Short mmCIF file of C-alpha atoms and ligand atoms in Angstrom, two decimals:
data_model
loop_
_atom_site.label_atom_id
_atom_site.label_comp_id
_atom_site.label_asym_id
_atom_site.label_seq_id
_atom_site.Cartn_x
_atom_site.Cartn_y
_atom_site.Cartn_z
CA UNK C 85 126.68 130.47 117.17
CA UNK C 86 126.00 132.53 113.86
CA UNK C 87 122.27 133.73 113.13
CA UNK C 88 122.61 131.86 109.52
CA UNK C 89 119.32 130.59 108.14
CA UNK C 90 120.21 128.73 104.94
CA UNK C 91 123.07 126.04 104.55
CA UNK C 92 124.11 125.51 101.30
CA UNK C 93 126.48 123.28 99.44
CA UNK C 94 128.21 123.86 96.23
CA UNK C 95 127.75 121.55 92.93
CA UNK C 96 131.04 119.89 93.95
CA UNK C 97 129.50 118.60 97.35
CA UNK C 98 126.91 116.87 95.15
CA UNK C 99 126.97 113.29 96.62
CA UNK C 100 128.99 110.79 94.24
CA UNK C 101 127.59 107.77 95.99
CA UNK C 102 124.22 106.24 97.10
CA UNK C 103 124.14 104.68 100.51
CA UNK C 104 122.64 101.09 100.70
CA UNK C 105 121.66 100.22 104.33
CA UNK C 106 121.44 96.69 103.61
CA UNK C 107 125.35 96.64 103.51
CA UNK C 108 125.20 97.80 107.35
CA UNK C 109 122.14 95.97 108.16
CA UNK C 110 121.71 92.89 106.26
CA UNK C 111 118.82 91.80 108.25
CA UNK C 112 116.89 94.66 106.60
CA UNK C 113 116.82 92.38 103.55
CA UNK C 114 113.92 90.39 103.48
CA UNK C 115 112.61 87.64 100.83
CA UNK C 116 110.80 88.73 97.72
CA UNK C 117 108.33 86.23 96.72
CA UNK C 118 106.83 85.06 93.17
CA UNK C 119 102.78 86.18 93.53
CA UNK C 120 101.84 82.98 91.83
CA UNK C 121 104.31 80.43 93.30
CA UNK C 122 105.07 81.83 96.68
CA UNK C 123 108.93 80.94 95.80
CA UNK C 124 111.90 83.38 96.24
CA UNK C 125 111.64 85.67 93.03
CA UNK C 126 114.52 85.09 90.35
CA UNK C 127 116.14 87.77 88.54
CA UNK C 128 114.34 86.40 85.42
CA UNK C 129 111.17 86.98 86.87
CA UNK C 130 111.99 90.52 88.03
CA UNK C 131 113.36 91.17 84.34
CA UNK C 132 109.81 91.46 82.72
CA UNK C 133 109.26 94.61 84.94
CA UNK C 134 112.93 96.13 85.76
CA UNK C 135 115.93 96.74 83.86
CA UNK C 136 118.97 94.50 85.17
CA UNK C 137 120.85 97.43 86.54
CA UNK C 138 118.03 98.00 89.08
CA UNK C 139 117.41 94.39 90.15
CA UNK C 140 121.24 94.29 90.64
CA UNK C 141 121.08 97.18 93.06
CA UNK C 142 118.07 95.98 94.41
CA UNK C 143 119.23 93.05 95.96
CA UNK C 144 123.11 94.46 96.36
CA UNK C 145 124.57 94.42 99.82
CA UNK C 146 127.31 96.88 98.60
CA UNK C 147 127.55 99.80 101.36
CA UNK C 148 127.98 102.39 98.80
CA UNK C 149 126.88 102.70 94.92
CA UNK C 150 128.23 105.28 92.60
CA UNK C 151 126.00 107.38 91.14
CA UNK C 152 126.33 107.74 87.22
CA UNK C 153 127.70 110.90 85.93
CA UNK C 154 124.71 111.46 83.68
CA UNK C 155 122.53 111.31 86.70
CA UNK C 156 124.72 113.62 88.60
CA UNK C 157 124.43 116.14 85.57
CA UNK C 158 120.60 116.14 85.79
CA UNK C 159 120.72 116.10 89.57
CA UNK C 160 122.63 119.44 89.21
CA UNK C 161 119.30 121.25 87.87
CA UNK C 162 118.18 121.36 91.81
CA UNK C 163 120.66 119.73 93.79
CA UNK C 164 122.34 120.07 96.50
CA UNK C 165 119.10 121.46 97.99
CA UNK C 166 119.33 123.97 100.85
CA UNK C 167 119.08 123.17 104.49
CA UNK C 168 117.12 125.87 106.37
CA UNK C 169 117.01 126.55 109.99
CA UNK C 170 113.12 127.32 110.46
CA UNK C 171 113.86 130.29 112.72
CA UNK C 172 110.79 132.06 112.17
CA UNK C 173 108.78 128.96 113.02
CA UNK C 174 110.65 128.37 116.16
CA UNK C 175 109.81 131.71 116.93
CA UNK C 176 106.29 131.14 116.41
CA UNK C 177 106.37 128.06 118.46
CA UNK C 178 108.41 129.80 121.08
CA UNK C 179 110.17 126.55 121.54
CA UNK C 180 113.77 125.78 122.80
CA UNK C 181 114.18 123.20 120.27
CA UNK C 182 116.34 123.99 116.82
CA UNK C 183 114.16 123.28 113.98
CA UNK C 184 115.93 122.60 110.49
CA UNK C 185 114.30 121.28 107.41
CA UNK C 186 115.82 119.89 104.27
CA UNK C 187 113.90 121.65 101.11
CA UNK C 188 113.09 119.05 98.85
CA UNK C 189 110.18 121.12 97.47
CA UNK C 190 112.73 123.01 95.23
CA UNK C 191 113.10 120.26 92.52
CA UNK C 192 111.68 121.01 89.16
CA UNK C 193 108.56 119.08 89.83
CA UNK C 194 108.19 119.88 93.35
CA UNK C 195 109.00 116.86 95.41
CA UNK C 196 111.93 114.49 96.49
CA UNK C 197 110.42 111.73 93.63
CA UNK C 198 113.17 113.06 90.90
CA UNK C 199 116.06 111.69 93.14
CA UNK C 200 114.77 108.22 91.92
CA UNK C 201 113.01 109.22 88.50
CA UNK C 202 116.15 110.15 86.82
CA UNK C 203 118.34 107.03 87.54
CA UNK C 204 115.10 105.14 86.88
CA UNK C 205 114.82 106.47 83.58
CA UNK C 206 118.63 106.48 82.95
CA UNK C 207 119.07 102.89 83.26
CA UNK C 208 116.09 101.78 81.60
CA UNK C 209 117.63 104.21 78.49
CA UNK C 210 121.00 102.63 78.70
CA UNK C 211 119.27 98.92 78.65
CA UNK C 212 117.52 99.87 75.41
CA UNK C 213 114.02 100.19 76.82
CA UNK C 214 111.97 102.39 74.69
CA UNK C 215 108.78 102.80 77.00
CA UNK C 216 108.10 102.87 80.65
CA UNK C 217 104.54 102.61 82.69
CA UNK C 218 103.68 103.66 86.06
CA UNK C 219 100.94 104.54 88.49
CA UNK C 220 100.60 107.87 90.55
CA UNK C 221 98.90 108.85 93.50
CA UNK C 222 98.82 112.47 93.96
CA UNK C 223 100.80 113.04 90.60
CA UNK C 224 104.25 113.93 92.32
CA UNK C 225 105.67 110.55 91.09
CA UNK C 226 104.07 110.56 87.65
CA UNK C 227 105.56 114.42 87.01
CA UNK C 228 108.86 113.08 88.15
CA UNK C 229 109.03 110.25 85.94
CA UNK C 230 107.20 112.13 83.06
CA UNK C 231 110.34 114.67 83.53
CA UNK C 232 112.89 112.07 83.76
CA UNK C 233 111.80 109.99 80.63
CA UNK C 234 111.54 113.13 78.74
CA UNK C 235 115.10 113.73 79.44
CA UNK C 236 116.24 110.57 78.37
CA UNK C 237 113.70 109.98 75.28
CA UNK C 238 111.83 107.25 76.94
CA UNK C 239 107.91 107.05 76.41
CA UNK C 240 105.84 106.97 79.30
CA UNK C 241 102.21 106.00 80.52
CA UNK C 242 100.91 107.00 83.48
CA UNK C 243 97.88 105.33 85.56
CA UNK C 244 96.43 107.95 87.66
CA UNK C 245 94.17 107.06 90.54
CA UNK C 246 91.00 108.43 89.04
CA UNK C 247 90.03 110.63 92.17
CA UNK C 248 93.32 112.36 91.81
CA UNK C 249 93.01 112.54 88.21
CA UNK C 250 89.64 114.42 88.80
CA UNK C 251 91.04 116.54 91.69
CA UNK C 252 94.27 117.73 90.32
CA UNK C 253 93.88 118.32 86.58
CA UNK C 254 97.27 120.52 86.64
CA UNK C 255 99.26 117.50 87.67
CA UNK C 256 97.88 115.52 84.54
CA UNK C 257 98.71 118.42 82.53
CA UNK C 258 102.23 118.78 83.94
CA UNK C 259 102.74 115.27 82.96
CA UNK C 260 101.26 115.72 79.53
CA UNK C 261 103.65 118.81 78.93
CA UNK C 262 106.63 116.45 79.29
CA UNK C 263 105.06 114.37 76.51
CA UNK C 264 103.46 111.38 78.98
CA UNK C 265 100.11 109.66 78.53
CA UNK C 266 98.11 109.69 81.20
CA UNK C 267 95.08 107.58 81.80
CA UNK C 268 92.38 107.74 85.01
CA UNK C 269 92.69 104.30 86.69
CA UNK C 270 90.65 102.17 86.94
CA UNK C 271 90.66 101.94 83.04
CA UNK C 272 89.10 99.73 80.04
CA UNK C 273 92.57 99.50 78.85
CA UNK C 274 93.91 96.25 81.27
CA UNK C 275 92.04 93.16 82.20
CA UNK C 276 92.24 94.12 85.91
CA UNK C 277 90.86 97.82 85.18
CA UNK C 278 88.00 96.12 83.34
CA UNK C 279 87.43 93.67 86.20
CA UNK C 280 87.29 96.66 88.74
CA UNK C 281 84.93 98.89 86.59
CA UNK C 282 82.42 95.69 85.91
CA UNK C 283 81.97 95.47 89.75
CA UNK C 284 81.93 99.41 90.44
CA UNK C 285 81.56 101.56 87.31
CA UNK C 286 82.27 104.69 89.46
CA UNK C 287 85.21 103.13 91.24
CA UNK C 288 87.26 106.14 92.39
CA UNK C 289 90.51 103.87 91.95
CA UNK C 290 93.37 103.28 94.42
CA UNK C 291 97.13 103.34 94.48
CA UNK C 292 97.18 99.39 94.47
CA UNK C 293 94.74 99.03 91.47
CA UNK C 294 96.85 101.81 89.45
CA UNK C 295 100.08 99.48 90.19
CA UNK C 296 98.17 96.47 89.16
CA UNK C 297 97.10 98.25 85.86
CA UNK C 298 100.78 99.66 85.17
CA UNK C 299 102.31 96.44 86.11
CA UNK C 300 99.81 94.39 83.58
CA UNK C 301 100.84 96.67 80.90
CA UNK C 302 104.33 96.13 81.22
CA UNK C 303 104.26 92.40 81.96
CA UNK C 304 102.22 91.91 78.79
CA UNK C 305 104.27 94.16 76.21
CA UNK C 306 106.42 91.42 75.60
CA UNK C 307 109.76 93.03 76.96
CA UNK C 308 108.97 96.28 75.17
CA UNK C 309 107.67 98.25 78.20
CA UNK C 310 109.27 98.32 81.89
CA UNK C 311 107.60 99.52 84.95
CA UNK C 312 108.80 101.76 87.36
CA UNK C 313 107.74 102.32 91.05
CA UNK C 314 108.09 105.42 92.98
CA UNK C 315 108.71 104.01 96.46
CA UNK C 316 108.94 100.84 98.49
CA UNK C 317 111.69 99.11 96.58
CA UNK C 318 115.33 99.03 98.02
CA UNK C 319 116.98 100.69 95.16
CA UNK C 320 114.09 103.39 95.39
CA UNK C 321 115.08 104.23 98.92
CA UNK C 322 118.85 104.12 98.19
CA UNK C 323 118.34 106.76 95.26
CA UNK C 324 116.93 109.01 97.95
CA UNK C 325 119.76 108.97 100.31
CA UNK C 326 121.26 111.96 98.54
CA UNK C 327 119.08 113.72 100.68
CA UNK C 328 120.56 112.46 103.89
CA UNK C 329 124.34 112.65 102.96
CA UNK C 330 123.72 116.24 101.59
CA UNK C 331 121.93 116.75 105.17
CA UNK C 332 124.73 115.27 107.11
CA UNK C 333 127.27 117.72 105.44
CA UNK C 334 124.74 120.88 106.11
CA UNK C 335 124.10 120.07 109.76
CA UNK C 336 127.76 120.05 110.10
CA UNK C 337 127.98 123.55 108.56
CA UNK C 338 125.17 124.53 111.10
CA UNK C 339 127.49 123.33 113.77
CA UNK C 340 124.78 120.96 115.40
CA UNK C 341 123.77 117.24 115.12
CA UNK C 342 120.08 116.23 114.96
CA UNK C 343 118.58 114.43 118.31
CA UNK C 344 115.80 113.51 116.10
CA UNK C 345 115.33 113.07 112.02
CA UNK C 346 111.63 113.17 110.95
CA UNK C 347 110.00 112.26 107.82
CA UNK C 348 106.25 111.31 106.64
CA UNK C 349 105.88 107.78 105.11
CA UNK C 350 103.87 106.63 102.27
CA UNK C 351 106.00 103.78 100.80
CA UNK C 352 108.81 105.13 102.90
CA UNK C 353 111.43 106.67 100.45
CA UNK C 354 111.58 109.96 101.65
CA UNK C 355 112.05 108.98 105.09
CA UNK C 356 114.44 106.35 104.23
CA UNK C 357 116.51 108.96 102.08
CA UNK C 358 116.99 111.13 104.74
CA UNK C 359 117.10 108.84 107.85
CA UNK C 360 119.28 105.80 106.66
CA UNK C 361 122.66 108.11 106.51
CA UNK C 362 122.04 109.14 109.91
CA UNK C 363 121.15 105.66 111.09
CA UNK C 364 124.76 104.58 109.43
CA UNK C 365 126.21 107.14 111.99
CA UNK C 366 124.00 105.53 114.73
CA UNK C 367 125.43 102.35 113.96
CA UNK C 368 129.16 103.05 113.16
CA UNK C 369 129.83 106.51 115.29
CA UNK C 370 127.85 105.81 118.24
CA UNK C 371 125.38 108.66 117.66
CA UNK C 372 121.92 108.44 119.23
CA UNK C 373 119.78 110.06 116.70
CA UNK C 374 115.84 109.06 116.94
CA UNK C 375 114.44 108.35 113.60
CA UNK C 376 110.84 109.27 113.24
CA UNK C 377 108.28 107.92 110.56
CA UNK C 378 105.03 109.70 110.33
CA UNK C 379 102.04 108.14 108.82
CA UNK C 380 98.34 109.67 108.53
CA UNK C 381 95.94 107.80 111.10
CA UNK C 382 93.95 107.11 107.98
CA UNK C 383 96.40 104.60 106.74
CA UNK C 384 98.44 103.35 109.74
CA UNK C 385 100.61 100.73 108.27
CA UNK C 386 103.33 100.75 110.58
CA UNK C 387 101.37 101.62 113.82
CA UNK C 388 98.60 99.28 113.29
CA UNK C 389 99.27 96.96 110.42
CA UNK C 390 100.28 93.33 110.58
CA UNK C 391 104.04 92.50 110.06
CA UNK C 392 103.87 89.64 107.42
CA UNK C 393 103.88 88.52 103.73
CA UNK C 394 101.87 90.71 101.39
CA UNK C 395 100.94 91.53 97.92
CA UNK C 396 102.49 94.49 96.63
CA UNK C 397 99.16 95.42 94.70
CA UNK C 398 95.63 94.81 94.58
CA UNK C 399 95.59 92.45 91.51
CA UNK C 400 98.05 90.34 93.34
CA UNK C 401 100.70 90.46 90.45
CA UNK C 402 103.24 92.44 91.97
CA UNK C 403 105.97 90.45 94.24
CA UNK C 404 104.84 89.41 97.57
CA UNK C 405 106.96 91.29 100.35
CA UNK C 406 107.31 90.89 104.19
CA UNK C 407 105.95 94.33 105.35
CA UNK C 408 103.30 96.07 107.74
CA UNK C 409 100.37 96.02 105.94
CA UNK C 410 96.68 96.69 106.09
CA UNK C 411 95.97 94.28 103.42
CA UNK C 412 96.29 94.48 99.68
CA UNK C 413 92.59 95.22 99.28
CA UNK C 414 92.57 97.88 101.86
CA UNK C 415 90.45 100.79 100.23
CA UNK C 416 92.11 104.00 101.65
CA UNK C 417 89.76 106.68 102.89
CA UNK C 418 90.05 109.81 100.46
CA UNK C 419 92.31 111.83 102.89
CA UNK C 420 94.20 114.54 101.24
CA UNK C 421 97.61 113.29 101.42
CA UNK C 422 97.35 111.12 98.37
CA UNK C 423 101.00 110.03 98.45
CA UNK C 424 100.57 108.37 102.04
CA UNK C 425 97.44 106.21 100.75
CA UNK C 426 99.41 102.99 100.39
CA UNK C 427 98.38 99.58 102.35
CA UNK C 428 102.24 98.50 102.83
CA UNK C 429 105.64 99.92 103.40
CA UNK C 430 109.16 99.57 102.10
CA UNK C 431 110.41 96.24 103.50
CA UNK C 432 113.80 97.52 105.00
CA UNK C 433 111.64 100.26 106.86
CA UNK C 434 109.47 97.72 108.06
CA UNK C 435 112.35 95.23 109.19
CA UNK C 436 114.28 98.29 110.96
CA UNK C 437 111.03 99.42 112.70
CA UNK C 438 110.44 95.76 113.89
CA UNK C 439 114.11 95.52 115.22
CA UNK C 440 113.59 98.91 117.07
CA UNK C 441 115.90 100.97 114.82
CA UNK C 442 113.31 103.54 114.17
CA UNK C 443 110.10 104.94 115.68
CA UNK C 444 106.72 105.65 114.17
CA UNK C 445 103.84 107.68 114.98
CA UNK C 446 100.50 108.25 113.27
CA UNK C 447 98.89 111.78 113.18
CA UNK C 448 95.21 112.81 112.22
CA UNK C 449 94.44 114.94 109.24
CA UNK C 450 92.98 118.05 110.59
CA UNK C 451 95.99 118.91 112.96
CA UNK C 452 98.20 118.13 110.34
CA UNK C 453 96.84 120.78 107.99
CA UNK C 454 96.82 122.97 110.78
CA UNK C 455 100.43 122.46 111.15
CA UNK C 456 101.16 123.06 107.56
CA UNK C 457 99.63 126.48 107.94
CA UNK C 458 101.61 127.47 111.20
CA UNK C 459 104.69 126.57 108.90
CA UNK C 460 103.33 128.29 105.77
CA UNK C 461 102.61 131.48 107.61
CA UNK C 462 106.03 131.59 109.53
CA UNK C 463 108.18 130.22 106.61
CA UNK C 464 106.44 131.15 103.65
CA UNK C 465 106.28 127.71 102.13
CA UNK C 466 102.90 125.93 101.42
CA UNK C 467 103.91 122.11 102.13
CA UNK C 468 102.76 119.05 100.24
CA UNK C 469 99.96 117.43 102.40
CA UNK C 470 102.29 114.51 102.70
CA UNK C 471 105.26 116.56 104.03
CA UNK C 472 102.82 118.20 106.57
CA UNK C 473 102.71 115.06 108.66
CA UNK C 474 106.54 115.44 109.21
CA UNK C 475 105.75 118.89 110.09
CA UNK C 476 102.89 117.76 112.65
CA UNK C 477 105.36 115.74 114.22
CA UNK C 478 108.21 118.42 114.47
CA UNK C 479 105.96 120.82 116.01
CA UNK C 480 104.86 118.03 118.68
CA UNK C 481 108.74 117.50 119.30
CA UNK C 482 109.27 121.03 119.65
CA UNK C 483 106.57 121.43 122.08
CA UNK C 484 107.80 118.67 123.98
CA UNK C 485 111.29 119.87 124.00
CA UNK C 486 109.93 123.08 125.38
CA UNK C 487 107.78 121.51 128.02
CA UNK C 488 110.85 119.85 129.16
CA UNK C 489 113.09 122.73 129.06
CA UNK C 490 115.59 120.87 126.44
CA UNK C 491 117.11 122.22 123.60
CA UNK C 492 116.37 119.69 121.00
CA UNK C 493 117.73 119.71 117.60
CA UNK C 494 114.92 118.53 115.11
CA UNK C 495 115.58 117.92 111.38
CA UNK C 496 112.46 116.91 109.18
CA UNK C 497 112.26 116.58 105.60
CA UNK C 498 110.19 118.88 103.45
CA UNK C 499 109.33 116.05 100.74
CA UNK C 500 107.59 118.46 98.47
CA UNK C 501 105.41 121.69 98.01
CA UNK C 502 102.03 121.92 97.97
CA UNK C 503 101.64 124.40 94.93
CA UNK C 504 99.55 122.01 93.18
CA UNK C 505 97.36 121.03 96.28
CA UNK C 506 95.31 123.94 96.69
CA UNK C 507 92.17 122.23 96.63
CA UNK C 508 93.06 120.50 99.56
CA UNK C 509 93.84 123.59 101.40
CA UNK C 510 90.69 125.18 100.35
CA UNK C 511 88.87 121.88 101.55
CA UNK C 512 90.79 122.48 105.05
CA UNK C 513 90.29 126.31 105.03
CA UNK C 514 86.50 125.98 104.26
CA UNK C 515 85.88 123.55 107.27
CA UNK C 516 85.04 120.57 104.76
CA UNK C 517 88.15 118.08 105.96
CA UNK C 518 87.34 115.61 108.64
CA UNK C 519 89.49 113.35 110.79
CA UNK C 520 89.12 109.71 109.89
CA UNK C 521 90.60 106.77 111.85
CA UNK C 522 90.81 103.83 109.77
CA UNK C 523 88.32 101.29 111.90
CA UNK C 524 90.09 98.26 113.55
CA UNK C 525 87.44 96.05 112.22
CA UNK C 526 88.22 97.18 108.45
CA UNK C 527 91.91 96.17 108.95
CA UNK C 528 90.95 92.90 110.43
CA UNK C 529 88.59 91.96 107.32
CA UNK C 530 91.21 92.95 104.85
CA UNK C 531 94.12 91.14 106.71
CA UNK C 532 92.00 88.00 106.44
CA UNK C 533 92.89 87.82 102.72
CA UNK C 534 96.70 87.93 103.32
CA UNK C 535 98.54 85.25 101.03
CA UNK C 536 99.33 82.10 103.32
CA UNK C 537 102.83 82.21 103.09
CA UNK C 538 105.07 81.00 106.12
CA UNK C 539 106.98 83.82 107.99
CA UNK C 540 110.45 83.56 107.97
C1 LIG X 350 105.74 115.23 98.55
C2 LIG X 350 105.37 113.86 98.70
N1 LIG X 350 105.81 113.24 100.04
C3 LIG X 350 105.84 112.13 100.36
C4 LIG X 350 105.23 110.93 99.63
C5 LIG X 350 105.24 109.82 99.94
O1 LIG X 350 106.00 108.73 99.50
P1 LIG X 350 107.20 108.18 100.20
O2 LIG X 350 107.11 107.59 101.47
O3 LIG X 350 107.82 107.20 99.23
O4 LIG X 350 108.54 109.25 100.41
C6 LIG X 350 104.86 111.28 98.17
C7 LIG X 350 104.22 110.45 97.50
O5 LIG X 350 103.68 110.77 96.47
C8 LIG X 350 104.83 112.88 97.82
O6 LIG X 350 104.39 113.41 96.73
#
């Protein structure tokens, strides 16, 4: 075996199709219900929020969906992304494992989010939509959609969780540089925002609240504005499969095949994106790669949530879906991985987890930052705090392999760089960060407010 470190593909290797897991595991498609009537949603209901091309992708069971040429042209600005063998990291860990990572932090705005932002802006544009609304937590998704909307000449309003708006002014400025309007959520621009501010004028906001505001603005715009979501939905996870499709080819170049594929999970899109093409090989080619989703102990939806129907947002305006949830009014603790502070999880990931196709683990904040810095000091890259969760678990797997004397091939998704997250690193380095485990009782209280829908 050579001592090669970077495994690169050429532009002509850029995937031509997205992979749809629902084509191979139809049971991963679960009902989506109208939040008022609890009846299955109709395309008409969904079309208030989304363009028809994305609604059709959402319900499609085609195994592969062609990536439009216009989207591929923009993907070429940063794709294919490199697969890197973390040789220095392996040495630092003194492990028998081989560790590879897919570097999604090299996209123009620094994460995997443009993989879906670009097609979402594209489909809105070709269906004549002039403006979009969205929410953002840490700011990675808002920046990605701001860039994509700018490329396609679509206006964008971003409802940014207030605590991040205050903590991350540079993310806001990046969105504004692309021409987006950014508001600190809760705002007084929406009924829901005003209702939250009336209860608590100093509310720090949450992803659930910001989603409600962005959905409300689109729903009341009389069709002028549509809404874009950066995770959770089937079409979003499908757009992200460019990561796994490229990684399959690159592992081939490396002459190895992963025993375990690891990704952090907020709504599930970067994990689904890297894992689903490997799951296809498990299903179709008899491979036995373990697929491991990593969440924070502070927002443990897969590992401590209930698998049931719940609203996608706090105001109960977004559709009800079947997912592992901590309850739609769950107020996430102020941990530093803003992108992982969502009460639920992509329904397809939940169904696959429930059926045993994938595994999940929850890790604490402090050892996650410790893992991030071990990685930084070996590989020279400062990871996004979200991605650091995958690194924590990659280290645990590498040390476990060493303890058992095994050569284990580990692949993890570096979903973003942490260049805008210095405030989090400063808190960690100055000893201000604490571990936080969401208390069982708080989850139980939140779960009492679930919609009363019969499980199917
Ligand atoms: C760098 C990064 N990784 C991961 C996530 C989590 O999202 P998802 O689970 O959809 O990949 C986010 C969300 O903002 C993010 O910014």
